[in-house]
Amino acid sequence: MSRRPLITALETHDIRFPTSRELDGSDAMNPDPDYSAAYVILRTDAAIEGHGFAFTIGRGNDVQTAAIKALAPFVVGRRLDDLGALYKEMVHDSQLRWLGPEKGVMHMAISAVVNALWDLKAKIEGKPLWLLLGEMAPEEIVSLVDFRYLSDAITQREALDILRRAEPGRAERIARLRSGGYAAYTTSPGWLGYDDDKLRRLCKEAMDLGFTQIKLKVGADLRDDRRRMRIAREVCGPGFRIAIDANQRWDVGSAIEWVNELKEFEPYWVEEPTSPDDVLGHAVIARALAPIKVATGEHVQNRVVFKQMLQAGSLSILQIDSARVGGVNENIAILLLAAKFGVPVCPHAGGVGLCELVQHLAMFDYVAVSGSAQDRVIEYVDHLHEHFVDPVVIENGRYQAPEAPGFSAAMRPESIAEYAYPGGPVWLGAGSEALESL
Amino acid sequence: MSRRPLITALETHDIRFPTSRELDGSDAMNPDPDYSAAYVILRTDAAIEGHGFAFTIGRGNDVQTAAIKALAPFVVGRRLDDLGALYKEMVHDSQLRWLGPEKGVMHMAISAVVNALWDLKAKIEGKPLWLLLGEMAPEEIVSLVDFRYLSDAITQREALDILRRAEPGRAERIARLRSGGYAAYTTSPGWLGYDDDKLRRLCKEAMDLGFTQIKLKVGADLRDDRRRMRIAREVCGPGFRIAIDANQRWDVGSAIEWVNELKEFEPYWVEEPTSPDDVLGHAVIARALAPIKVATGEHVQNRVVFKQMLQAGSLSILQIDSARVGGVNENIAILLLAAKFGVPVCPHAGGVGLCELVQHLAMFDYVAVSGSAQDRVIEYVDHLHEHFVDPVVIENGRYQAPEAPGFSAAMRPESIAEYAYPGGPVWLGAGSEALESL
């Protein structure tokens, strides 16, 4: 097969799951999400496709889909080539960058297309993405990164040094991933919409399944949070890692006060205590709450904000997201930054297909960047995996290394059809009215 | 007339001006912009409309327009009511905020709709917006602001105190604006696409027209910048304020080196030296280049980033933009922050209609917030004003206070038709091919 197939079409789908009907995924800021994907398929002249998507939680998924469609001229009619150059071409487009730059809808659209290109490339190479990246030469990896705005924190030379230092152990770490997988933690017990019995049962289940960490959503009501944390601590016992997640609910002062009220239950980290844009605010919170760790990243818009968070000590757990920043390429930059600053990366996942994607990035980090699995866990949420062609496999609380070629991004055709919005069978009827009402 | 007309429709237009044909508006990051507006008209059951828009520079204006359309359910079928509550409803929508939060395409869309609502409200009240706001009670002004994520820098109480302190002089300042206007500076001489003779001529013209400050685009080529700065300084003479604008071209280190090479020509401020997201980077640059001032804001995404820039000393000139953050309401928050930190606001303008809008905000600031005109100038660019129903009026280098009711946002119907993209007469033919080619 040619390694440079011609991309013949960029096809988009607005796919929405009516998750608000069950309150799966409910938290202090997102009471009724309908987990959605602005989905893209790159068709080629070979018998192979690249799939990617941006994750949203309902309204606006049409806008996100339109933004992906606007990127068609960058890829359609072109041969799959240097993905460093193509990524930079999209990010640096002088007219499109006005819509960001490098943030929000347009940047997430770039993410979806870049990830679809990587899915395509990994399929062509016949490898799962984590392995494709994990076997690349340091020089090639560095060429994928846009160092603009980063040079005061990490230079190309420093990045190369980090990658070269990790080279000797690569083969051993690849083998370890293939035999034992990568540690996961689960958020499934912790949604705000669940009652105490369900919380208790799911905490117990999480431990039985081999997870060594869970996470609870907090921030809506302090008394509820104290009761739920007490239950979780009782079930899980002392020392078991229980993270809490406020989903940006607080101002700086209230974050500190609120978490102090939960201190006796020993939260391991507090996630998204305030605005994801507030580098300085996170730094104040981190200093005030130590030794409780501050974790953030799922809504951090790009590498420039991550850079500052590392410079300012705003976080001690860095949570990459596979589909918010500019896709694989920008996530490599962020992994390099984290390695430079010695901060462990614990990816955000859940949503639609985020587990499927981000496992590849965490495993690549372990193989070729940080070279470490210490204090690193990938989030796991057991929602919606049945819609994917190569769903994640969790055993003994660990992500098993994917072996299928690609980025595990492809959704099953039946799911794409069934959950199409607003015309799919799931949305014809009462559901669509509920979604459209404000 | 009822003061609460029913909003019956939200209508959008993709309007693009082929400015790249003339190199008006060319700078180091934006070599060939086609100045564009994602334009919105709110129709009502009264004989009155609200107009607003987001400014873009070409590609992606369709995405921006789609994002505005997605906000229709928030306004259509509703009566014009409390604009504080309605603004917060849009910004806090739990599903839409996933697309930001509060940044990029979705936030600019909110800006367009919020500004159109204010245009409508000011027309109903029969006042230009600056006066409508400038005569509001401090309590009412504060109710328009979303203080979420701001309380570590400014509380509602502090905001109220600032506004109350400015109350006594309001009438006098309103009278002064009506007689003498508000100081402007001009960017017209400084575009990179112009040759030296044109630069020289336009510098001279700017002084003859009564402007007391000009601005040059820099950052593409250091030798060119030195030559152009030398010419401008020669024409304008010592002490005349010449600002320079790099449009985000540099990393932190190169910003400092480059501007040091221009120091002998005494730039008054350096604008957008690096990424608008880099709060800490701007702070490093500001410390290194003092007493040259750092100015930024046209691409600062929201009040949370402005807050940090003030906290960190990243800027000493704050440049609000009328159509990037969440419209009038969020700009009031930013004006209050600037007043709290004692930093002068010198609005960004130019583009399509940004002068028309932002003059109202600067004048409101003078009347009711900062109460000061010291070191404050509104940018002026003499492009595209002929397309507006109530274009800005500049006399003796000063914006004359608008008197027509509304926000000066309405474009002439003939211009909306002529520059419609891709179907308008201007785009039928060779022009549209040029725009679509990458």
PDB file of C-alpha atoms in Angstrom, chain A residues 138 154-168 335-341 368-371:
ATOM      1  CA  PRO A 138      13.713  11.784  18.769  1.00  0.00           C
ATOM      2  CA  ILE A 154      11.671  24.536  26.746  1.00  0.00           C
ATOM      3  CA  THR A 155      13.824  24.728  23.636  1.00  0.00           C
ATOM      4  CA  GLN A 156      13.957  22.275  20.763  1.00  0.00           C
ATOM      5  CA  ARG A 157      17.370  21.194  22.021  1.00  0.00           C
ATOM      6  CA  GLU A 158      16.077  20.503  25.526  1.00  0.00           C
ATOM      7  CA  ALA A 159      13.181  18.523  24.065  1.00  0.00           C
ATOM      8  CA  LEU A 160      15.617  16.443  22.071  1.00  0.00           C
ATOM      9  CA  ASP A 161      17.677  15.793  25.185  1.00  0.00           C
ATOM     10  CA  ILE A 162      14.613  14.598  27.087  1.00  0.00           C
ATOM     11  CA  LEU A 163      13.690  12.191  24.291  1.00  0.00           C
ATOM     12  CA  ARG A 164      17.234  10.911  23.946  1.00  0.00           C
ATOM     13  CA  ARG A 165      17.508  10.224  27.662  1.00  0.00           C
ATOM     14  CA  ALA A 166      14.389   8.039  27.406  1.00  0.00           C
ATOM     15  CA  GLU A 167      15.608   6.099  24.375  1.00  0.00           C
ATOM     16  CA  PRO A 168      17.559   3.280  26.080  1.00  0.00           C
ATOM     17  CA  LEU A 335       4.152  15.952  27.416  1.00  0.00           C
ATOM     18  CA  LEU A 336       7.629  17.382  26.797  1.00  0.00           C
ATOM     19  CA  LEU A 337       6.860  20.392  28.999  1.00  0.00           C
ATOM     20  CA  ALA A 338       5.607  18.118  31.776  1.00  0.00           C
ATOM     21  CA  ALA A 339       8.745  16.002  31.523  1.00  0.00           C
ATOM     22  CA  LYS A 340      10.939  19.102  31.657  1.00  0.00           C
ATOM     23  CA  PHE A 341       9.201  20.280  34.838  1.00  0.00           C
ATOM     24  CA  ALA A 368       9.462   7.708  24.862  1.00  0.00           C
ATOM     25  CA  VAL A 369       9.070  10.906  26.879  1.00  0.00           C
ATOM     26  CA  SER A 370       8.855  10.735  30.663  1.00  0.00           C
ATOM     27  CA  GLY A 371       9.844   7.066  30.689  1.00  0.00           C
TER      28      GLY A 371
END
